Coordinates of N, CA and C in Angstrom, one line a residue:
M1 N 22.4 -32.5 -16.6 CA 21.6 -31.5 -17.3 C 21.3 -32.1 -18.7
T2 N 20.1 -31.9 -19.1 CA 19.6 -32.5 -20.4 C 20.1 -31.6 -21.5
D3 N 20.0 -32.1 -22.8 CA 20.4 -31.3 -23.9 C 19.6 -30.0 -24.1
T4 N 18.3 -30.0 -23.7 CA 17.5 -28.8 -23.8 C 17.7 -27.9 -22.7
A5 N 18.2 -28.4 -21.5 CA 18.3 -27.6 -20.3 C 19.5 -26.7 -20.5
A6 N 20.6 -27.1 -21.1 CA 21.8 -26.3 -21.3 C 21.6 -25.1 -22.1
P7 N 20.9 -25.1 -23.2 CA 20.6 -23.9 -24.0 C 19.7 -23.0 -23.2
R8 N 18.7 -23.6 -22.5 CA 17.8 -22.7 -21.7 C 18.6 -22.0 -20.6
S9 N 19.5 -22.7 -19.9 CA 20.3 -22.0 -18.9 C 21.2 -20.9 -19.5
S10 N 21.7 -21.1 -20.7 CA 22.6 -20.1 -21.3 C 21.7 -18.9 -21.7
A11 N 20.5 -19.1 -22.1 CA 19.6 -18.0 -22.5 C 19.2 -17.2 -21.3
T12 N 19.0 -17.8 -20.2 CA 18.6 -17.0 -19.0 C 19.8 -16.3 -18.5
H13 N 21.0 -16.8 -18.6 CA 22.2 -16.1 -18.2 C 22.4 -14.9 -19.1
I14 N 22.1 -15.0 -20.4 CA 22.2 -13.9 -21.3 C 21.2 -12.8 -20.9
L15 N 20.0 -13.3 -20.5 CA 19.0 -12.3 -20.1 C 19.5 -11.5 -18.8
F16 N 20.1 -12.2 -17.9 CA 20.6 -11.5 -16.7 C 21.7 -10.5 -17.1
I17 N 22.6 -11.0 -17.9 CA 23.7 -10.1 -18.3 C 23.2 -8.8 -19.1
A18 N 22.2 -9.1 -19.9 CA 21.6 -7.9 -20.7 C 21.0 -6.9 -19.7
G19 N 20.2 -7.5 -18.7 CA 19.6 -6.6 -17.8 C 20.6 -5.8 -16.9
A20 N 21.7 -6.5 -16.5 CA 22.7 -5.9 -15.7 C 23.4 -4.8 -16.5
L21 N 23.7 -5.0 -17.7 CA 24.4 -4.0 -18.5 C 23.5 -2.8 -18.8
L22 N 22.2 -3.1 -19.1 CA 21.3 -2.0 -19.4 C 21.1 -1.2 -18.1
A23 N 21.0 -1.8 -17.0 CA 20.8 -1.1 -15.7 C 22.0 -0.2 -15.5
A24 N 23.2 -0.8 -15.6 CA 24.5 -0.1 -15.3 C 24.6 1.1 -16.3
S25 N 24.2 0.9 -17.6 CA 24.4 1.9 -18.6 C 23.7 3.2 -18.3
H26 N 22.6 3.1 -17.5 CA 21.8 4.3 -17.3 C 22.5 5.3 -16.4
L27 N 23.6 5.0 -15.9 CA 24.5 5.9 -15.2 C 24.9 7.1 -16.1
A28 N 25.0 6.8 -17.4 CA 25.4 7.8 -18.4 C 24.4 8.9 -18.5
N29 N 23.1 8.6 -18.1 CA 22.1 9.6 -18.2 C 22.3 10.8 -17.3
E30 N 23.2 10.6 -16.3 CA 23.5 11.7 -15.4 C 24.1 12.9 -16.2
W31 N 24.7 12.5 -17.4 CA 25.3 13.5 -18.3 C 24.5 13.7 -19.6
V32 N 23.9 12.6 -20.1 CA 23.2 12.7 -21.3 C 21.8 13.4 -21.1
K33 N 21.2 13.0 -20.0 CA 19.9 13.6 -19.7 C 18.8 13.6 -20.8
L34 N 18.5 12.4 -21.2 CA 17.5 12.2 -22.2 C 16.1 12.7 -21.7
D35 N 15.4 13.3 -22.7 CA 14.0 13.8 -22.4 C 13.0 12.7 -22.3
L36 N 11.8 13.0 -21.9 CA 10.7 12.1 -22.0 C 10.4 11.8 -23.4
P37 N 10.0 10.5 -23.7 CA 9.9 9.4 -22.8 C 11.1 8.5 -22.7
W38 N 12.2 8.9 -23.4 CA 13.3 8.0 -23.5 C 14.1 7.9 -22.2
G39 N 14.2 8.9 -21.5 CA 14.9 8.9 -20.2 C 14.3 7.8 -19.3
P40 N 13.0 7.9 -19.0 CA 12.4 6.9 -18.1 C 12.4 5.5 -18.7
V41 N 12.3 5.4 -20.0 CA 12.4 4.0 -20.7 C 13.7 3.4 -20.4
W42 N 14.8 4.2 -20.7 CA 16.1 3.7 -20.4 C 16.3 3.4 -18.9
K43 N 15.8 4.2 -18.1 CA 16.0 4.0 -16.6 C 15.4 2.7 -16.2
C44 N 14.2 2.3 -16.7 CA 13.5 1.1 -16.2 C 13.9 -0.1 -17.0
S45 N 14.5 0.0 -18.1 CA 14.6 -1.1 -19.1 C 15.5 -2.2 -18.4
G46 N 16.6 -1.9 -17.8 CA 17.4 -2.9 -17.3 C 16.8 -3.6 -16.1
I47 N 16.0 -2.9 -15.3 CA 15.3 -3.5 -14.2 C 14.2 -4.4 -14.6
V48 N 13.5 -4.0 -15.7 CA 12.5 -4.9 -16.3 C 13.1 -6.2 -16.8
V49 N 14.2 -6.1 -17.5 CA 14.9 -7.3 -18.0 C 15.4 -8.2 -16.8
L50 N 15.9 -7.6 -15.7 CA 16.3 -8.4 -14.6 C 15.0 -9.0 -14.0
G51 N 13.9 -8.3 -14.0 CA 12.7 -8.9 -13.5 C 12.2 -10.1 -14.3
L52 N 12.4 -10.0 -15.6 CA 12.1 -11.1 -16.5 C 13.0 -12.3 -16.3
Y53 N 14.3 -12.0 -16.0 CA 15.2 -13.1 -15.7 C 14.8 -13.8 -14.4
A54 N 14.4 -13.0 -13.3 CA 14.0 -13.7 -12.1 C 12.8 -14.5 -12.3
L55 N 11.8 -14.0 -13.1 CA 10.6 -14.8 -13.4 C 10.9 -16.1 -14.2
S56 N 11.9 -16.0 -15.1 CA 12.3 -17.2 -15.9 C 13.0 -18.2 -15.0
Q57 N 13.5 -17.8 -13.8 CA 14.1 -18.7 -12.8 C 13.0 -19.2 -11.8
R58 N 11.8 -18.8 -12.0 CA 10.7 -19.1 -11.1 C 10.9 -18.5 -9.7
A59 N 11.6 -17.4 -9.7 CA 11.7 -16.6 -8.4 C 10.7 -15.5 -8.5
I60 N 9.4 -15.9 -8.3 CA 8.3 -15.0 -8.5 C 8.3 -13.8 -7.7
L61 N 8.6 -13.9 -6.4 CA 8.6 -12.8 -5.5 C 9.7 -11.8 -5.9
V62 N 10.8 -12.3 -6.2 CA 11.9 -11.4 -6.7 C 11.5 -10.7 -8.0
G63 N 11.0 -11.5 -8.9 CA 10.6 -10.9 -10.2 C 9.6 -9.8 -10.0
L64 N 8.6 -10.0 -9.2 CA 7.6 -9.0 -8.9 C 8.2 -7.8 -8.3
G65 N 9.1 -8.0 -7.4 CA 9.8 -6.9 -6.7 C 10.6 -6.0 -7.7
L66 N 11.2 -6.7 -8.7 CA 12.0 -5.9 -9.7 C 11.0 -5.2 -10.6
L67 N 9.9 -5.8 -11.0 CA 9.0 -5.1 -12.0 C 8.3 -3.9 -11.3
L68 N 8.0 -4.1 -10.0 CA 7.4 -3.0 -9.3 C 8.4 -1.8 -9.1
S69 N 9.7 -2.2 -8.9 CA 10.8 -1.2 -8.9 C 10.9 -0.4 -10.2
A70 N 10.7 -1.2 -11.3 CA 10.8 -0.5 -12.6 C 9.7 0.5 -12.8
A71 N 8.5 0.1 -12.3 CA 7.3 1.0 -12.3 C 7.6 2.2 -11.5
G72 N 8.2 2.0 -10.3 CA 8.6 3.1 -9.4 C 9.6 4.1 -10.1
D73 N 10.6 3.5 -10.8 CA 11.6 4.3 -11.6 C 10.9 5.2 -12.5
V74 N 9.8 4.7 -13.2 CA 9.1 5.6 -14.2 C 8.3 6.7 -13.4
F75 N 7.6 6.3 -12.4 CA 6.8 7.3 -11.7 C 7.6 8.4 -11.1
L76 N 8.8 8.1 -10.6 CA 9.6 9.1 -10.1 C 10.1 10.1 -11.1
E77 N 10.0 9.8 -12.4 CA 10.5 10.7 -13.4 C 9.3 11.6 -13.9
L78 N 8.1 11.3 -13.5 CA 6.9 12.0 -14.0 C 6.4 13.0 -12.9
D79 N 6.1 14.2 -13.4 CA 5.6 15.2 -12.5 C 4.4 14.7 -11.7
G80 N 4.4 15.0 -10.4 CA 3.2 14.7 -9.6 C 3.0 13.3 -9.2
L81 N 4.0 12.4 -9.5 CA 3.8 11.0 -9.2 C 4.9 10.5 -8.2
F82 N 5.5 11.4 -7.5 CA 6.5 10.9 -6.6 C 6.0 10.0 -5.5
V83 N 4.8 10.3 -4.9 CA 4.3 9.4 -3.9 C 3.9 8.0 -4.5
A84 N 3.4 8.0 -5.8 CA 3.1 6.8 -6.5 C 4.4 6.0 -6.6
G85 N 5.5 6.7 -7.0 CA 6.7 6.0 -7.1 C 7.2 5.4 -5.8
M86 N 7.0 6.1 -4.7 CA 7.4 5.6 -3.4 C 6.6 4.4 -3.1
G87 N 5.3 4.5 -3.4 CA 4.4 3.3 -3.2 C 4.8 2.1 -3.9
A88 N 5.2 2.3 -5.2 CA 5.6 1.1 -6.0 C 6.9 0.5 -5.4
F89 N 7.8 1.3 -5.0 CA 9.0 0.8 -4.3 C 8.7 0.1 -3.0
G90 N 7.7 0.7 -2.3 CA 7.3 0.1 -1.0 C 6.8 -1.3 -1.2
L91 N 5.9 -1.5 -2.3 CA 5.4 -2.8 -2.6 C 6.5 -3.7 -3.0
A92 N 7.5 -3.2 -3.8 CA 8.6 -4.0 -4.2 C 9.3 -4.6 -3.0
H93 N 9.5 -3.7 -2.0 CA 10.2 -4.2 -0.7 C 9.4 -5.2 0.0
V94 N 8.0 -5.1 -0.1 CA 7.2 -6.1 0.5 C 7.5 -7.5 -0.1
F95 N 7.6 -7.5 -1.4 CA 7.9 -8.8 -2.1 C 9.3 -9.3 -1.8
Y96 N 10.3 -8.3 -1.7 CA 11.6 -8.7 -1.4 C 11.6 -9.3 0.1
S97 N 10.9 -8.6 1.0 CA 10.8 -9.1 2.3 C 10.2 -10.5 2.4
A98 N 9.2 -10.8 1.5 CA 8.6 -12.1 1.5 C 9.6 -13.1 1.0
A99 N 10.4 -12.7 0.1 CA 11.5 -13.7 -0.4 C 12.4 -14.1 0.7
F100 N 12.8 -13.1 1.5 CA 13.8 -13.3 2.6 C 13.1 -14.1 3.7
I101 N 11.8 -13.8 4.0 CA 11.0 -14.5 5.0 C 10.8 -16.0 4.6
T102 N 10.6 -16.2 3.3 CA 10.5 -17.6 2.8 C 11.8 -18.4 3.1
I103 N 13.0 -17.7 2.9 CA 14.2 -18.4 3.2 C 14.3 -18.7 4.7
I104 N 13.9 -17.7 5.5 CA 13.9 -17.9 7.0 C 13.0 -19.1 7.4
R105 N 11.8 -19.2 6.8 CA 10.9 -20.2 7.2 C 11.5 -21.6 6.7
R106 N 12.2 -21.6 5.6 CA 12.8 -22.8 5.1 C 14.1 -23.3 5.9
D107 N 15.0 -22.3 6.1 CA 16.3 -22.6 6.7 C 16.5 -22.1 8.1
G108 N 15.6 -21.3 8.6 CA 15.8 -20.8 10.0 C 16.5 -19.5 10.0
L109 N 16.5 -18.9 11.2 CA 17.2 -17.6 11.4 C 18.7 -17.7 11.4
D110 N 19.4 -16.7 10.9 CA 20.8 -16.5 11.1 C 21.0 -15.7 12.3
K111 N 21.3 -16.4 13.4 CA 21.4 -15.6 14.7 C 22.6 -14.7 14.7
S112 N 23.5 -14.8 13.9 CA 24.7 -13.9 13.8 C 24.2 -12.5 13.2
G113 N 23.0 -12.5 12.7 CA 22.5 -11.3 12.1 C 21.9 -10.3 13.0
W114 N 21.8 -10.7 14.3 CA 21.1 -9.8 15.3 C 21.8 -8.4 15.4
P115 N 23.2 -8.3 15.5 CA 23.8 -7.0 15.6 C 23.5 -6.1 14.4
F116 N 23.5 -6.8 13.2 CA 23.2 -6.0 12.0 C 21.8 -5.5 12.0
A117 N 20.9 -6.3 12.5 CA 19.5 -6.0 12.5 C 19.3 -4.8 13.5
V118 N 19.9 -4.8 14.6 CA 19.8 -3.7 15.6 C 20.5 -2.4 15.0
A119 N 21.6 -2.6 14.3 CA 22.2 -1.4 13.6 C 21.3 -0.8 12.6
V120 N 20.6 -1.6 11.8 CA 19.7 -1.1 10.8 C 18.6 -0.4 11.4
L121 N 18.0 -0.9 12.5 CA 16.9 -0.3 13.2 C 17.4 1.1 13.8
A122 N 18.5 1.1 14.4 CA 19.1 2.3 15.0 C 19.3 3.4 13.9
A123 N 19.9 2.9 12.8 CA 20.2 3.9 11.7 C 18.9 4.4 11.1
S124 N 17.9 3.6 11.0 CA 16.6 4.0 10.4 C 15.9 5.1 11.3
I125 N 16.0 4.9 12.6 CA 15.4 5.8 13.6 C 16.2 7.1 13.5
A126 N 17.5 7.1 13.5 CA 18.3 8.3 13.5 C 18.1 9.1 12.2
L127 N 18.1 8.4 11.1 CA 17.8 9.1 9.8 C 16.4 9.7 9.8
G128 N 15.5 9.0 10.4 CA 14.1 9.5 10.4 C 14.0 10.8 11.1
V129 N 14.8 10.9 12.2 CA 14.8 12.1 13.0 C 15.5 13.2 12.2
W130 N 16.6 12.9 11.5 CA 17.3 13.9 10.7 C 16.5 14.4 9.6
F131 N 15.7 13.5 8.9 CA 14.9 13.9 7.7 C 13.6 14.5 8.1
A132 N 13.1 14.4 9.3 CA 11.8 14.8 9.7 C 11.4 16.2 9.3
P133 N 12.3 17.2 9.6 CA 11.9 18.6 9.2 C 11.7 18.7 7.7
G134 N 12.6 18.1 6.9 CA 12.4 18.2 5.4 C 11.2 17.5 4.9
Q135 N 10.9 16.4 5.5 CA 9.7 15.6 5.1 C 8.4 16.4 5.4
A136 N 8.4 17.1 6.6 CA 7.3 17.9 7.0 C 7.1 19.1 6.1
E137 N 8.2 19.7 5.7 CA 8.2 20.8 4.8 C 7.6 20.5 3.5
M138 N 7.9 19.3 3.0 CA 7.4 18.9 1.7 C 6.0 18.1 1.8
G139 N 5.5 18.0 3.0 CA 4.2 17.3 3.2 C 4.3 15.8 2.9
L140 N 5.5 15.2 3.2 CA 5.7 13.8 2.9 C 6.0 13.0 4.1
T141 N 5.6 13.5 5.3 CA 5.9 12.8 6.5 C 5.4 11.4 6.6
I142 N 4.1 11.3 6.3 CA 3.4 9.9 6.4 C 4.0 9.0 5.3
P143 N 4.0 9.3 4.0 CA 4.5 8.3 3.1 C 6.0 8.0 3.3
A144 N 6.8 9.0 3.6 CA 8.2 8.8 3.8 C 8.4 7.9 5.0
T145 N 7.7 8.1 6.1 CA 7.9 7.3 7.3 C 7.4 5.8 7.0
A146 N 6.3 5.7 6.3 CA 5.8 4.3 6.0 C 6.9 3.6 5.1
Y147 N 7.4 4.3 4.1 CA 8.4 3.7 3.3 C 9.6 3.3 4.1
S148 N 10.1 4.2 5.0 CA 11.2 3.9 5.8 C 11.0 2.6 6.6
V149 N 9.8 2.4 7.2 CA 9.5 1.3 8.0 C 9.6 0.0 7.1
I150 N 9.0 0.1 5.9 CA 8.9 -1.0 5.0 C 10.3 -1.5 4.5
I151 N 11.2 -0.5 4.1 CA 12.5 -0.9 3.7 C 13.4 -1.4 4.8
S152 N 13.1 -0.9 6.0 CA 13.9 -1.4 7.2 C 13.5 -2.8 7.5
I153 N 12.2 -3.1 7.4 CA 11.8 -4.5 7.6 C 12.5 -5.4 6.6
M154 N 12.5 -4.9 5.3 CA 13.2 -5.7 4.2 C 14.6 -6.0 4.6
V155 N 15.4 -5.0 5.0 CA 16.8 -5.2 5.3 C 17.0 -6.0 6.5
I156 N 16.2 -5.8 7.5 CA 16.3 -6.7 8.7 C 16.0 -8.1 8.4
S157 N 15.0 -8.4 7.6 CA 14.7 -9.8 7.2 C 15.8 -10.3 6.4
A158 N 16.5 -9.5 5.6 CA 17.6 -10.0 4.8 C 18.8 -10.4 5.7
V159 N 19.2 -9.6 6.7 CA 20.3 -9.9 7.5 C 20.0 -11.0 8.5
M160 N 18.8 -11.2 8.8 CA 18.4 -12.3 9.7 C 18.2 -13.6 9.0
S161 N 18.2 -13.6 7.7 CA 18.0 -14.8 6.9 C 19.3 -15.5 6.6
K162 N 19.2 -16.7 6.1 CA 20.4 -17.4 5.7 C 20.5 -17.3 4.1
A163 N 20.1 -16.2 3.6 CA 20.2 -15.9 2.2 C 21.7 -15.8 1.9
P164 N 22.1 -15.9 0.6 CA 23.5 -15.6 0.2 C 23.9 -14.3 0.6
L165 N 25.2 -14.2 0.9 CA 25.8 -12.9 1.3 C 25.5 -11.8 0.3
M166 N 25.5 -12.1 -1.0 CA 25.3 -11.1 -2.0 C 23.9 -10.5 -1.8
A167 N 22.9 -11.4 -1.5 CA 21.6 -10.9 -1.3 C 21.5 -9.9 -0.1
K168 N 22.2 -10.3 1.0 CA 22.2 -9.4 2.1 C 22.8 -8.1 1.8
L169 N 23.9 -8.1 1.1 CA 24.6 -6.9 0.8 C 23.7 -6.1 -0.2
G170 N 23.0 -6.7 -1.1 CA 22.1 -6.0 -2.0 C 21.0 -5.3 -1.2
A171 N 20.5 -5.9 -0.2 CA 19.4 -5.3 0.6 C 20.0 -4.0 1.3
V172 N 21.2 -4.2 1.9 CA 21.8 -3.1 2.6 C 22.1 -1.9 1.7
I173 N 22.6 -2.2 0.5 CA 23.0 -1.2 -0.4 C 21.8 -0.5 -1.0
F174 N 20.7 -1.2 -1.1 CA 19.4 -0.6 -1.6 C 19.0 0.5 -0.6
M175 N 19.1 0.1 0.7 CA 18.8 1.1 1.7 C 19.7 2.3 1.7
L176 N 21.0 2.1 1.4 CA 22.0 3.1 1.2 C 21.6 4.1 0.1
S177 N 21.2 3.5 -1.0 CA 20.8 4.3 -2.2 C 19.6 5.2 -1.9
D178 N 18.6 4.6 -1.2 CA 17.4 5.4 -0.8 C 17.8 6.5 0.2
T179 N 18.8 6.2 1.1 CA 19.3 7.2 2.0 C 19.9 8.4 1.3
L180 N 20.7 8.1 0.3 CA 21.3 9.1 -0.5 C 20.3 10.0 -1.1
I181 N 19.2 9.4 -1.6 CA 18.1 10.3 -2.2 C 17.5 11.2 -1.1
A182 N 17.3 10.6 0.1 CA 16.7 11.4 1.2 C 17.6 12.5 1.6
V183 N 18.9 12.2 1.6 CA 19.9 13.2 2.1 C 19.8 14.4 1.1
G184 N 19.7 14.2 -0.2 CA 19.6 15.3 -1.1 C 18.2 16.0 -1.0
M185 N 17.2 15.2 -0.8 CA 15.8 15.7 -0.9 C 15.4 16.4 0.4
F186 N 15.6 15.7 1.5 CA 15.1 16.2 2.8 C 16.1 16.9 3.7
A187 N 17.4 16.5 3.6 CA 18.4 17.2 4.3 C 19.1 18.3 3.5
K188 N 18.8 18.4 2.2 CA 19.3 19.4 1.3 C 20.8 19.4 1.3
Q189 N 21.4 18.2 1.4 CA 22.9 18.1 1.3 C 23.2 17.4 0.0
P190 N 24.3 17.9 -0.6 CA 24.8 17.3 -1.9 C 25.3 15.9 -1.7
V191 N 25.0 15.1 -2.7 CA 25.6 13.7 -2.8 C 26.4 13.6 -4.0
P192 N 27.4 12.7 -4.1 CA 28.2 12.5 -5.2 C 27.4 12.2 -6.5
I193 N 27.7 12.8 -7.6 CA 27.0 12.5 -8.9 C 27.1 11.0 -9.2
G194 N 26.0 10.5 -9.5 CA 26.0 9.1 -9.9 C 25.9 8.1 -8.7
S195 N 26.0 8.6 -7.5 CA 26.1 7.6 -6.4 C 24.7 6.9 -6.1
V196 N 23.6 7.6 -6.4 CA 22.3 7.0 -6.2 C 22.1 5.9 -7.2
W197 N 22.4 6.1 -8.4 CA 22.2 5.1 -9.4 C 23.2 3.9 -9.3
I198 N 24.4 4.2 -9.0 CA 25.4 3.2 -8.8 C 24.9 2.2 -7.7
T199 N 24.5 2.8 -6.6 CA 24.1 1.9 -5.4 C 22.8 1.2 -5.8
Y200 N 21.9 1.9 -6.4 CA 20.6 1.3 -6.7 C 20.7 0.2 -7.7
A201 N 21.3 0.5 -8.8 CA 21.5 -0.6 -9.9 C 22.3 -1.7 -9.3
G202 N 23.4 -1.4 -8.6 CA 24.2 -2.5 -8.0 C 23.3 -3.4 -7.1
A203 N 22.5 -2.8 -6.3 CA 21.7 -3.5 -5.3 C 20.7 -4.4 -6.1
Q204 N 20.0 -3.9 -7.1 CA 19.1 -4.7 -7.9 C 19.7 -5.8 -8.6
I205 N 20.9 -5.6 -9.1 CA 21.6 -6.7 -9.8 C 22.0 -7.8 -8.8
M206 N 22.5 -7.4 -7.7 CA 22.8 -8.4 -6.6 C 21.6 -9.2 -6.2
L207 N 20.5 -8.5 -5.9 CA 19.3 -9.2 -5.5 C 18.8 -10.1 -6.6
A208 N 18.7 -9.6 -7.8 CA 18.2 -10.4 -8.9 C 19.0 -11.7 -9.1
W209 N 20.3 -11.6 -9.1 CA 21.2 -12.8 -9.3 C 21.1 -13.7 -8.1
S210 N 21.3 -13.2 -6.9 CA 21.4 -14.1 -5.7 C 20.1 -14.7 -5.3
L211 N 19.0 -14.0 -5.3 CA 17.8 -14.5 -4.9 C 17.1 -15.4 -5.9
S212 N 17.4 -15.1 -7.2 CA 16.8 -15.9 -8.2 C 17.4 -17.3 -8.3
R213 N 18.7 -17.4 -7.8 CA 19.3 -18.7 -7.8 C 19.1 -19.4 -6.5
R214 N 18.5 -18.7 -5.6 CA 18.3 -19.3 -4.2 C 16.8 -19.5 -3.9
A215 N 16.0 -18.5 -4.2 CA 14.6 -18.5 -3.8 C 13.8 -19.6 -4.6

């Protein structure tokens, strides 16, 4: 490592730590509940910084996925933009999928991932059936179904790749976070306070770190 490379590496690590801490800190907004615009700014700030970290590591697909997620975070906080937020997250998952597919093309399939891929597909179908009445009631059947297909593809591509275990776990936990949102929104069942953000922020931190160092 050259003399200039060491400070650059330290700076990017600081960027990652700052993003992770900012993202984790937003859990406090469950109780603080900042008004517009500060709530959405706080919500997306850590994910933006993680995106900048990924881009600094030349993990372009991951960085774009994180920045689109940050846009989705903001849209979900604004009245009338829920579908736009879902669309932003859907595009983010397209980029995450592309990152995992890049690893598959380079390193081949992880054949041990088949049982997990089947489990993801089965869980996605079962959840879709469970959530269908609530989605229809809210007029969100088409966008919600499309989103479910996209994130399922992302998670399946993750478990079938030879990506680091942390990246695979991040993908699965991301799906868990979205499932918790859907349980509250479509199934009208309570979820533990903070569980959505803990799983979401944790997933993004895991994806940012592991895929940026690998992709």
